[in-house]
XYZ file of C-alpha atoms in Angstrom:
563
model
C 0.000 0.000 0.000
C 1.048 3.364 -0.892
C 2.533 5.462 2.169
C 0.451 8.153 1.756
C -2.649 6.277 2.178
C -1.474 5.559 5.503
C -2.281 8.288 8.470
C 0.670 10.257 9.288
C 1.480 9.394 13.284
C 1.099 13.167 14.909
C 0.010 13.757 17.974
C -2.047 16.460 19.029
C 0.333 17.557 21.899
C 3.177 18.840 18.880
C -0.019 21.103 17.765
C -1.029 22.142 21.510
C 2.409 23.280 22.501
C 3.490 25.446 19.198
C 1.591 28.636 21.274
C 1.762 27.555 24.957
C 1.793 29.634 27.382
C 1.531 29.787 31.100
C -2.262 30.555 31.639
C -3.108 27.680 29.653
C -0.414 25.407 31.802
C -2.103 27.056 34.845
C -5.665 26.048 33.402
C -4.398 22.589 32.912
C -2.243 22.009 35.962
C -5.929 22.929 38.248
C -8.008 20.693 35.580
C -5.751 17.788 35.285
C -5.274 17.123 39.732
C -9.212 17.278 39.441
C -9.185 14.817 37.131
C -6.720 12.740 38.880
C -8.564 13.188 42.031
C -11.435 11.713 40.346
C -9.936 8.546 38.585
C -8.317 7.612 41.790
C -11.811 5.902 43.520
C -13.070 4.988 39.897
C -9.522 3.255 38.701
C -9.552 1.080 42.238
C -13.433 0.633 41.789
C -13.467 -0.450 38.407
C -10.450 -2.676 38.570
C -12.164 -4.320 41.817
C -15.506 -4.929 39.734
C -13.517 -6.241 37.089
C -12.002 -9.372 38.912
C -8.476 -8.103 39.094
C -6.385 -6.058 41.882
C -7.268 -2.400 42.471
C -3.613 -1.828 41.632
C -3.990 -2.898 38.335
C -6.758 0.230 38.243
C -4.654 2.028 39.617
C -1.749 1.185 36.818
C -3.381 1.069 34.053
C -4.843 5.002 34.796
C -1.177 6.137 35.088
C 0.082 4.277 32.302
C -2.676 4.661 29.832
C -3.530 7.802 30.829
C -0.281 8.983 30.175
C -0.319 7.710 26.823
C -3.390 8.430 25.374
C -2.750 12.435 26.457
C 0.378 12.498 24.708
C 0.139 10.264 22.113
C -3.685 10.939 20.823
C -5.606 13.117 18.318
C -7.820 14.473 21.049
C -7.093 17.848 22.697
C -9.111 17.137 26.089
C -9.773 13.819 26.310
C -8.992 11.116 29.506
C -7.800 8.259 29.178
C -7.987 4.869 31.382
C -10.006 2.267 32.973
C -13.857 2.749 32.004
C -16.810 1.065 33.155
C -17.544 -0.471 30.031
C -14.752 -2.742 29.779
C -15.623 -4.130 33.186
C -18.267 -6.849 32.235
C -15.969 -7.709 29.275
C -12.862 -8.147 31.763
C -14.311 -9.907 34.671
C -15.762 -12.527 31.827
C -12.359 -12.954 29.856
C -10.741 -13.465 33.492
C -13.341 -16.047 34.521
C -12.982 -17.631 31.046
C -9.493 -17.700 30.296
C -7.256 -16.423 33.470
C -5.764 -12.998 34.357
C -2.539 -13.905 31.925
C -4.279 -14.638 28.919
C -6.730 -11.037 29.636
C -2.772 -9.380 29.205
C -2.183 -10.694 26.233
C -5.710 -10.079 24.586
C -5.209 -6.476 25.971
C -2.040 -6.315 23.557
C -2.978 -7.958 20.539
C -6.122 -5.090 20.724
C -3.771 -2.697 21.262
C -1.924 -3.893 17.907
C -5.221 -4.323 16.486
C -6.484 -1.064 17.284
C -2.948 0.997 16.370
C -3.602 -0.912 12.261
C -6.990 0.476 13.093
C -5.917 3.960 13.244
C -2.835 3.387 10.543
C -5.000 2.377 7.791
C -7.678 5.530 8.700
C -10.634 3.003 9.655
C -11.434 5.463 12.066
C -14.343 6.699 10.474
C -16.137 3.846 9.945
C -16.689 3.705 14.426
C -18.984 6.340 13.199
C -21.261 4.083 11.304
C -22.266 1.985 13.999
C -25.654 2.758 14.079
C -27.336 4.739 17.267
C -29.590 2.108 18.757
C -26.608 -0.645 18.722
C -24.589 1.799 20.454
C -27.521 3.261 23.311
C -28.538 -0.906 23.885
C -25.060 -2.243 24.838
C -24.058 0.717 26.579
C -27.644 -0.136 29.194
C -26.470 -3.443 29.219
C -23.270 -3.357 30.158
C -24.895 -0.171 32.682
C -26.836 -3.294 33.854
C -24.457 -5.641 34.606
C -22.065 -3.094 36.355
C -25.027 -2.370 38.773
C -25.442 -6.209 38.977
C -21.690 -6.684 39.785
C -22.393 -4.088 42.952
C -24.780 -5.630 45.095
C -22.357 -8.173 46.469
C -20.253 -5.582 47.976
C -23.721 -3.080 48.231
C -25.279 -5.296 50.126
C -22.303 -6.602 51.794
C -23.213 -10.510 50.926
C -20.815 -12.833 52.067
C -20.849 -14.993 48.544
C -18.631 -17.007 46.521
C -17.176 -15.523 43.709
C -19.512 -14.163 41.066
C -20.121 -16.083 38.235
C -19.865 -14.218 34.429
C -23.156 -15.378 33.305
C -26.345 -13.090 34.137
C -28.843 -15.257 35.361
C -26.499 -17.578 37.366
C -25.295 -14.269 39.272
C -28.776 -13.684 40.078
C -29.020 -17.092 41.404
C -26.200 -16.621 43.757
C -27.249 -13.484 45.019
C -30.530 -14.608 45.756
C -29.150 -17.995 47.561
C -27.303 -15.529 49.620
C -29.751 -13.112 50.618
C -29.781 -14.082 54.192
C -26.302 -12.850 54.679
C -26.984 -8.833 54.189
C -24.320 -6.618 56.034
C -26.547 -3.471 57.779
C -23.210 -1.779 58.093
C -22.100 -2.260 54.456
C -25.444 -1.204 53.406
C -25.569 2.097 55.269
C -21.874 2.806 54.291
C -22.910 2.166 50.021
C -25.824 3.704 50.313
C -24.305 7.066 51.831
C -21.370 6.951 49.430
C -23.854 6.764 46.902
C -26.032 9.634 48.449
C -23.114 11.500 48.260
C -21.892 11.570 45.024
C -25.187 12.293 43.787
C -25.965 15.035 45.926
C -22.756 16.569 46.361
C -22.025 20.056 43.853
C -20.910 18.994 40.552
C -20.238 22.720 39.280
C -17.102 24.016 38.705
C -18.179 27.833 37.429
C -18.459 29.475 40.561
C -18.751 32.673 41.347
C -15.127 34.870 41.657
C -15.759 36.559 44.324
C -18.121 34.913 46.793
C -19.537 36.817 49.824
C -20.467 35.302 53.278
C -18.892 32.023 54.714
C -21.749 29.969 53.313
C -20.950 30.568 49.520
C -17.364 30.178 50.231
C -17.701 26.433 51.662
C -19.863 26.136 48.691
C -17.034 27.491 46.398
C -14.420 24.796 47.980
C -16.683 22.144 47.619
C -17.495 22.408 44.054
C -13.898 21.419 43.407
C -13.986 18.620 45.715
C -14.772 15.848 43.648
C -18.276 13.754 45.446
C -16.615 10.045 44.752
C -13.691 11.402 47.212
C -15.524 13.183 49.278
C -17.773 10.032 49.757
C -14.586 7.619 49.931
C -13.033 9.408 52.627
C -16.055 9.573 54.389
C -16.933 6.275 54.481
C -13.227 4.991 55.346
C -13.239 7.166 58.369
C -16.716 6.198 59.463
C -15.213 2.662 59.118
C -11.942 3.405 61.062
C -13.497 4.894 64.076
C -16.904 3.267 64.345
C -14.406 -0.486 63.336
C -17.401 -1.028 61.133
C -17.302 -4.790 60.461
C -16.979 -4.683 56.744
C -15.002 -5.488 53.769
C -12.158 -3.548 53.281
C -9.200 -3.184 50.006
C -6.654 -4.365 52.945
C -8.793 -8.051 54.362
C -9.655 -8.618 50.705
C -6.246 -7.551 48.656
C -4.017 -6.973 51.396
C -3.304 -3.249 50.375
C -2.121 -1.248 47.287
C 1.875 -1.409 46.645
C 3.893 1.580 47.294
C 5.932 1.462 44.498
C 5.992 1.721 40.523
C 4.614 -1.199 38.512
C 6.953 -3.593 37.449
C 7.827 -4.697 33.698
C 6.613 -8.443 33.107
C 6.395 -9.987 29.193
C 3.600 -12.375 29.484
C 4.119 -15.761 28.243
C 2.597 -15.834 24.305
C 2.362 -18.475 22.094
C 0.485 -18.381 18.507
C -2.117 -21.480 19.672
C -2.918 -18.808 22.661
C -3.444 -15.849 20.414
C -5.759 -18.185 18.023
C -7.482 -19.070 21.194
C -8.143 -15.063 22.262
C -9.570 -14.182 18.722
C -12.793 -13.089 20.599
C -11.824 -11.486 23.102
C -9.172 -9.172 21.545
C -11.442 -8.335 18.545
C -14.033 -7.355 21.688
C -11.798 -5.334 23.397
C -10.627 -3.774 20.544
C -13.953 -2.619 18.978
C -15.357 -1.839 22.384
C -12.227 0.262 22.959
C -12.546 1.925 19.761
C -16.043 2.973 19.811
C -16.487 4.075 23.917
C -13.112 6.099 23.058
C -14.215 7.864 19.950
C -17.765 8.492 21.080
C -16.303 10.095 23.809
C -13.989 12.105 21.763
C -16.942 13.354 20.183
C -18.860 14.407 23.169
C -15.860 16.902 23.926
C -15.652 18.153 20.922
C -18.900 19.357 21.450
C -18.463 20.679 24.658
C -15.092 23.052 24.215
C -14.625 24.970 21.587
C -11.500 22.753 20.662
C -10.095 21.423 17.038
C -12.326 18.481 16.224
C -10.346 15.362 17.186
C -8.370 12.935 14.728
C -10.039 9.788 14.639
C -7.169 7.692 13.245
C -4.385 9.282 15.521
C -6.874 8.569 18.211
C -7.461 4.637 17.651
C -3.433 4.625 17.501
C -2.976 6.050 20.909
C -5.326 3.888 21.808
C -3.639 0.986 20.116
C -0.260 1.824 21.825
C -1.584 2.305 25.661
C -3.519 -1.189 25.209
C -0.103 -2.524 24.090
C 1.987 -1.280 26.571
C -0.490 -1.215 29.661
C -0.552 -4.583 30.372
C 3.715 -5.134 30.325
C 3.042 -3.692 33.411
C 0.464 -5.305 34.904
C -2.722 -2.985 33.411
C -5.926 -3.742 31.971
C -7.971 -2.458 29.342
C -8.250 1.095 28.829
C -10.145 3.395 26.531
C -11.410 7.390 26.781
C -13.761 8.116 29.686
C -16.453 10.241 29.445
C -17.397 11.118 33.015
C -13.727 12.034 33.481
C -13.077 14.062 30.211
C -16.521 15.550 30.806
C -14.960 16.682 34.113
C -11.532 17.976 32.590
C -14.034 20.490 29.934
C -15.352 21.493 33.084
C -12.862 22.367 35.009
C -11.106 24.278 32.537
C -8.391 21.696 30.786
C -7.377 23.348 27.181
C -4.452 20.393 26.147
C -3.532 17.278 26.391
C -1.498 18.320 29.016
C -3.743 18.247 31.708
C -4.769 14.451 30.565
C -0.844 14.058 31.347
C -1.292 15.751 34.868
C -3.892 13.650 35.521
C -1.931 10.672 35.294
C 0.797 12.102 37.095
C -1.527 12.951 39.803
C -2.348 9.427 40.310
C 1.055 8.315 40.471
C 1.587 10.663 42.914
C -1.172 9.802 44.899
C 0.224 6.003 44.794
C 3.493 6.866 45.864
C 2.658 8.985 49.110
C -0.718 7.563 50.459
C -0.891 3.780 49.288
C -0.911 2.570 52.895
C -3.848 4.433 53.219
C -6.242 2.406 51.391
C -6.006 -0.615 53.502
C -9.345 0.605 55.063
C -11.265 1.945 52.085
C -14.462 -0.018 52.200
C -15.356 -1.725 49.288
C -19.396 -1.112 50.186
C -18.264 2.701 49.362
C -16.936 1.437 45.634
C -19.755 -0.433 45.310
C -22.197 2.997 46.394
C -19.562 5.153 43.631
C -19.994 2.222 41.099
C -23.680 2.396 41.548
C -24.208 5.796 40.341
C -21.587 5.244 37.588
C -23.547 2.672 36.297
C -27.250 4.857 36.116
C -25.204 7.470 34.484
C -23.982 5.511 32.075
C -27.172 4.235 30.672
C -29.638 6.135 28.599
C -32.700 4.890 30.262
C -34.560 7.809 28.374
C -34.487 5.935 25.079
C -36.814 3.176 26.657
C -39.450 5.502 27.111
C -39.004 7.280 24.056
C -38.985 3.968 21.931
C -42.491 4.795 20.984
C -41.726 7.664 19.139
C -39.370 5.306 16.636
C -40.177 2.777 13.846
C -40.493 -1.132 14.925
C -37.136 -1.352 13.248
C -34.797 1.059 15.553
C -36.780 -1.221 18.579
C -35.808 -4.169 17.783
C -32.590 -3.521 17.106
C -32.051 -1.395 20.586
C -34.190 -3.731 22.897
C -32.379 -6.761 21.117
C -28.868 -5.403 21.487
C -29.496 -4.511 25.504
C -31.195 -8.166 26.120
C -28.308 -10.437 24.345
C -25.743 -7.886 26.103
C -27.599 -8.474 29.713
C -28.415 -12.559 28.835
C -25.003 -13.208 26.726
C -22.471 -10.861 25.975
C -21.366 -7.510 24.355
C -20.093 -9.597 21.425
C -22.553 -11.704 20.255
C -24.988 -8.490 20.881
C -23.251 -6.056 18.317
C -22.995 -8.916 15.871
C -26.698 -9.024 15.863
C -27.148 -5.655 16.075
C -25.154 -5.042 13.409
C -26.821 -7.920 11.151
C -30.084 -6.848 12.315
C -29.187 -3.265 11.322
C -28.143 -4.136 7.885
C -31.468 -6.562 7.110
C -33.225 -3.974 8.405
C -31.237 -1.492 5.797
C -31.241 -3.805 2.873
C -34.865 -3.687 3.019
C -35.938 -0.108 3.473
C -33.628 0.154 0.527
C -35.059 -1.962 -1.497
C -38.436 -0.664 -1.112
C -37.136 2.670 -2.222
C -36.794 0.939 -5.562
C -39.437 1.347 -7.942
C -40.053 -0.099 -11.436
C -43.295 1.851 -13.160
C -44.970 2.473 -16.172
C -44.942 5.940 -17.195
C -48.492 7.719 -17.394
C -49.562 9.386 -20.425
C -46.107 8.649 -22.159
C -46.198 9.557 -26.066
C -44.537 6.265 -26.778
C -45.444 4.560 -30.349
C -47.544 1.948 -30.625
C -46.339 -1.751 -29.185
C -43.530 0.359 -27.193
C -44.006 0.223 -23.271
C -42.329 2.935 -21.195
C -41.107 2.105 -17.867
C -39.264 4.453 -15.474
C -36.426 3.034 -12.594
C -35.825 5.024 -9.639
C -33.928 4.615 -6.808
C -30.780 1.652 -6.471
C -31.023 -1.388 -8.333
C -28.900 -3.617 -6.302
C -29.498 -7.545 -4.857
C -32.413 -6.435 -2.470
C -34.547 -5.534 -5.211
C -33.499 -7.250 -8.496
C -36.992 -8.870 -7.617
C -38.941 -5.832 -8.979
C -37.245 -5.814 -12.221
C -37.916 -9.394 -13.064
C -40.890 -9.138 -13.235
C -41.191 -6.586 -16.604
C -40.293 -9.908 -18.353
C -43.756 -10.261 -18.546
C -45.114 -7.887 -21.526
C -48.548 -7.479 -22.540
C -48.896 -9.072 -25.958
C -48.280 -6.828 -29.369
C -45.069 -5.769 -27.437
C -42.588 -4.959 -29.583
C -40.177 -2.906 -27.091
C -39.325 -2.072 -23.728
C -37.908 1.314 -22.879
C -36.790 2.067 -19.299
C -36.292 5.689 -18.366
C -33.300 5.252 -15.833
C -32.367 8.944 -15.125
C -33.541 8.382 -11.770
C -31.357 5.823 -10.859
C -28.802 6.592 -8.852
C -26.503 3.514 -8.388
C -26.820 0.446 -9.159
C -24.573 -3.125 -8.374
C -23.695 -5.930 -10.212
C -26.506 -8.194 -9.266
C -28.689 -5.933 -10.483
C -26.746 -5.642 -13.568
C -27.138 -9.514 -13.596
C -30.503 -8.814 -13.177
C -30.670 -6.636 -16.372
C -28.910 -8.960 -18.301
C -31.682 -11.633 -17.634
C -34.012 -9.091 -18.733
C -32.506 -8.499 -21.753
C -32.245 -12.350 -22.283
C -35.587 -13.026 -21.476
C -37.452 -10.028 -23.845
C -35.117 -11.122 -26.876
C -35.981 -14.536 -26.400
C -40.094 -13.534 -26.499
C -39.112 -10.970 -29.506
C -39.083 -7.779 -27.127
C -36.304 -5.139 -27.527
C -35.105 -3.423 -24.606
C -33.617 -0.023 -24.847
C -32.161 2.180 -22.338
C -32.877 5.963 -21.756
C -30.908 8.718 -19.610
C -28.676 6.217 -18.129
C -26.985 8.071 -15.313
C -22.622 8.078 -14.615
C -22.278 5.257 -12.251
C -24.897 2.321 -13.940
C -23.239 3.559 -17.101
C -19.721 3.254 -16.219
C -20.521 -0.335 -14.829
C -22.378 -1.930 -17.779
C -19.624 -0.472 -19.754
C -16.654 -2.065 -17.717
C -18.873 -5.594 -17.346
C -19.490 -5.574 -21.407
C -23.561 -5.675 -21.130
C -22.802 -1.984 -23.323
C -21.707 -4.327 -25.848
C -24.044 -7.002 -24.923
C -27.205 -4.983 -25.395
C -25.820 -2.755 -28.464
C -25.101 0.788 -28.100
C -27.782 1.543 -30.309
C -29.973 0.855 -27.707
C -28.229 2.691 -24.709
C -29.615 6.276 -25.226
C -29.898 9.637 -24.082
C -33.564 10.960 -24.032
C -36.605 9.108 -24.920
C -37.317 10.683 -28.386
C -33.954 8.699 -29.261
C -34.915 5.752 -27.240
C -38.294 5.501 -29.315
C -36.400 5.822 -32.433
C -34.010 2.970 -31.200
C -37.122 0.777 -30.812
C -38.543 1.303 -34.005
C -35.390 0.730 -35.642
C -36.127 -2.169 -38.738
C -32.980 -4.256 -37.662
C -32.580 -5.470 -33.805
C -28.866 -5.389 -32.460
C -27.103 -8.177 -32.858
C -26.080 -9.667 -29.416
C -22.721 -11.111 -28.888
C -24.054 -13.626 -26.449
C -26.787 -15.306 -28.459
């Protein structure tokens, strides 16, 4: 392949620091420790929730976070663990072990990085809406389905992947609800929703109320809430779960490099899941790219240089121990908002983190994991669109099935087999509207000789509707041509060129010429390149119908090549 049909690897950073300056630093130094702040409960929560140590969160936010800030075509956007990938990674780790998750993570990475290189970008964008809105509740779903262990404060095995055997569980081991674990989620969760989310407030505040007001709006609610509820548990020795009696701590230190064992018969085994984590990575990223764009007034992000960012963080993540990571949307959302400009305050963020990890890891020995499971909890409602459920009324059966069918095979199965029907679904459901837009019919009050039938074409004649023009076969008798008037059609394939040709085949053989009138660029340019130009005659391939009427009135027929 040519090189210059390959994207050019440029990251938006070069672009962002050609006219930097020190109130934009300042902006993104204050934006990017919010931001940090944030990830820190969400990276341990969502690593938790996922099966794996809340280190691993913890990593993959510094690692991949780093990465996708300098390395991607988005000027604002946040990179790291998401919520999304945490049905998808708790089921590959059930499946096929933590190792084998690593190396999936990789080959996605790869996959995603070719992704990028050969500018398939775009095509994320064609996923269609109700695909996108169904999996996303699904997985929103599960992730509240994954809580109510640690909610609830069940003492329970560990959860199965599959939905209805989780269910099962949980039910068996009703009986075994913690009061103190449920008072301690369903604060943390009380929190986070009620807590000030705004970060525009006002410059010069009066009175000692509006100033505590001021300082909370930049406290993030999912620390306020985790520092709450780790006190509480500290002082009151609440007897509950904690990071330290389940994981035994987070490490002090920097991750450590480790090359995962790989072998070709493993990577043939982990088609699946890296072609899952790949696409999901890919779309939840770019979406979210797109929701900032519209949010700042920022250059629009590059797709391509995006998916290779991507590609490289998934690569390099898990050397060190990370899981999957993609852009996050309730963390980007919060760097627009509190001012971040660059993709340097994506790389503050991460720095933040690693800061964080360095200086207070001790400390979350006693975070409870009921107040994860409270901050997971409202992740999870936000996530979903649960507004497109009532408003499925307003839209045709189609858009229904395909959104209710995409959230129930996420829920029942998983996020793979769902967008494979969703995507089938979509394109059945495509093929036909198209092919009702295709129309074959005789033109009224025509001024056509005698024994010549005028028929106009509209639309796309392609395999969904070759149907429609088999049936002019059938003449009236006394016929002695058939003129279509094709100016209205605007494409057509090579099945319904096939379908032509039978036409042609079958009015010659009952003694009925067919000529062609108006015959737009691209129908033209194909029957010329598959020889049915030569095939039908090029008498008979014409430009209005006056010419088209002489064609079929002609005293000699064309003589066909074919027969």
């Amino acid at each position: 392949m040519s090189p210059s049909r390959l994207h050019r690897f440029r990251p938006r950073l070069l672009d962002a620091l050609t006219d930097y300056d020190r109130r934009r630093f300042g902006a993104d130094l204050g934006a990017g420790i919010t931001v940090g702040i944030v990830a820190l409960p969400l990276a341990m929560a969502f690593a938790i929730a996922s099966g794996v140590k809340p280190e691993q969160g913890l990593f993959t936010a510094i690692i991949a976070g780093f990465l996708i800030a300098a390395l991607g075509g988005s000027q604002v956007q946040i990179g790291g663990p998401a919520g999304a990938f945490i049905v998808i990674v708790y089921g590959i780790v059930e499946r096929y072990g933590l190792a084998n998750l690593l190396i999936a993570t990789s080959l996605a990475g790869v996959l995603m990085f070719v992704m990028g290189l050969f500018k398939l970008g775009a095509l994320v964008r064609y996923v269609p809406v109700p695909i996108v809105i169904g999996f996303t509740n699904g997985i929103a779903v599960l992730i509240g389905l994954s809580q109510v262990k640690d909610f609830l404060g069940l003492e329970t095995p560990k959860l199965p992947a599959d939905f209805f055997s989780q269910i099962a569980v949980l039910a068996r081991h009703a009986h075994t609800l913690n009061p103190a674990a449920l008072a301690l989620a369903a604060a943390s969760l009380a929190i986070v929703v009620l807590w000030p989310k705004s970060y525009k407030m006002p410059t010069a505040p009066s009175g000692l109320l509006a100033r505590l007001r001021r300082l909370s709006a930049h406290l993030p609610g999912t620390i306020v809430a985790l520092v709450v509820a780790t006190v509480a548990t500290v002082l009151l020795d609440l007897p509950v779960e904690t990071i330290g009696s389940r994981f035994g701590g987070i490490p002090q230190s920097l991750p450590s490099f480790e090359l995962p064992e790989f072998s070709w018969a493993t990577a043939k085994q982990l088609l699946i899941p890296t072609v899952t984590i790949a696409m999901l990575g890919a779309i939840e990223s770019l979406l979210c790219a797109r929701v900032a764009d519209n949010m700042a007034p920022i250059p629009r992000h590059d797709p391509n240089q995006e998916l290779m960012a991507q590609g490289v963080a998934n690569f390099v993540t898990p050397l060190f121990g990370g899981i999957p990571a993609t852009g996050t949307i309730a963390r980007t959302v919060t760097n627009v908002r509190a001012g971040g400009q660059t993709p340097v305050a994506g790389i503050v963020h991460a720095l933040t983190v690693l800061a964080v990890v360095l200086l207070a890891a001790p400390l979350a020995l006693h975070v409870p994991l009921a107040a994860l499971a409270g901050i997971l909890a409202f992740v999870a409602w936000n996530m979903g669109e649960w507004r497109e459920f009532v408003r499925l009324r307003q839209f045709s059966v189609q858009y229904r099935t395909i959104l209710v069918g995409t959230f129930a095979l996420t829920v029942i199965f998983d996020l793979t087999v769902a967008v494979e029907f969703g995507l089938i679904l979509a394109c059945v459901f495509f093929i036909y509207r198209m092919s009702t837009l295709f129309r074959a019919e005789p033109v009224a009050g025509a001024d056509a000789p005698e024994g010549v039938q005028v028929v106009e074409v509209f639309g796309s004649l392609f395999f969904g509707a070759v149907g429609k023009l088999e049936a002019l076969a059938a003449q009236p008798p006394g016929t002695r041509a058939l003129v279509l008037e094709m100016h209205r059609l605007i494409s057509m394939d090579t099945s319904g060129l096939d379908a032509l040709s039978q036409l042609r085949r079958e009015l010659e053989r009952r003694g009925v010429r067919l000529v062609l009138a108006a015959v737009n660029e691209q129908p033209c340019s194909l029957m010329r390149r598959a020889g049915f130009e030569d095939e039908l005659g090029c008498a008979n391939i014409t430009t209005t119908l006056a010419e088209a009427y002489a064609a079929a009135l002609a005293p000699e027929p064309p003589v066909s090549p074919a027969g």
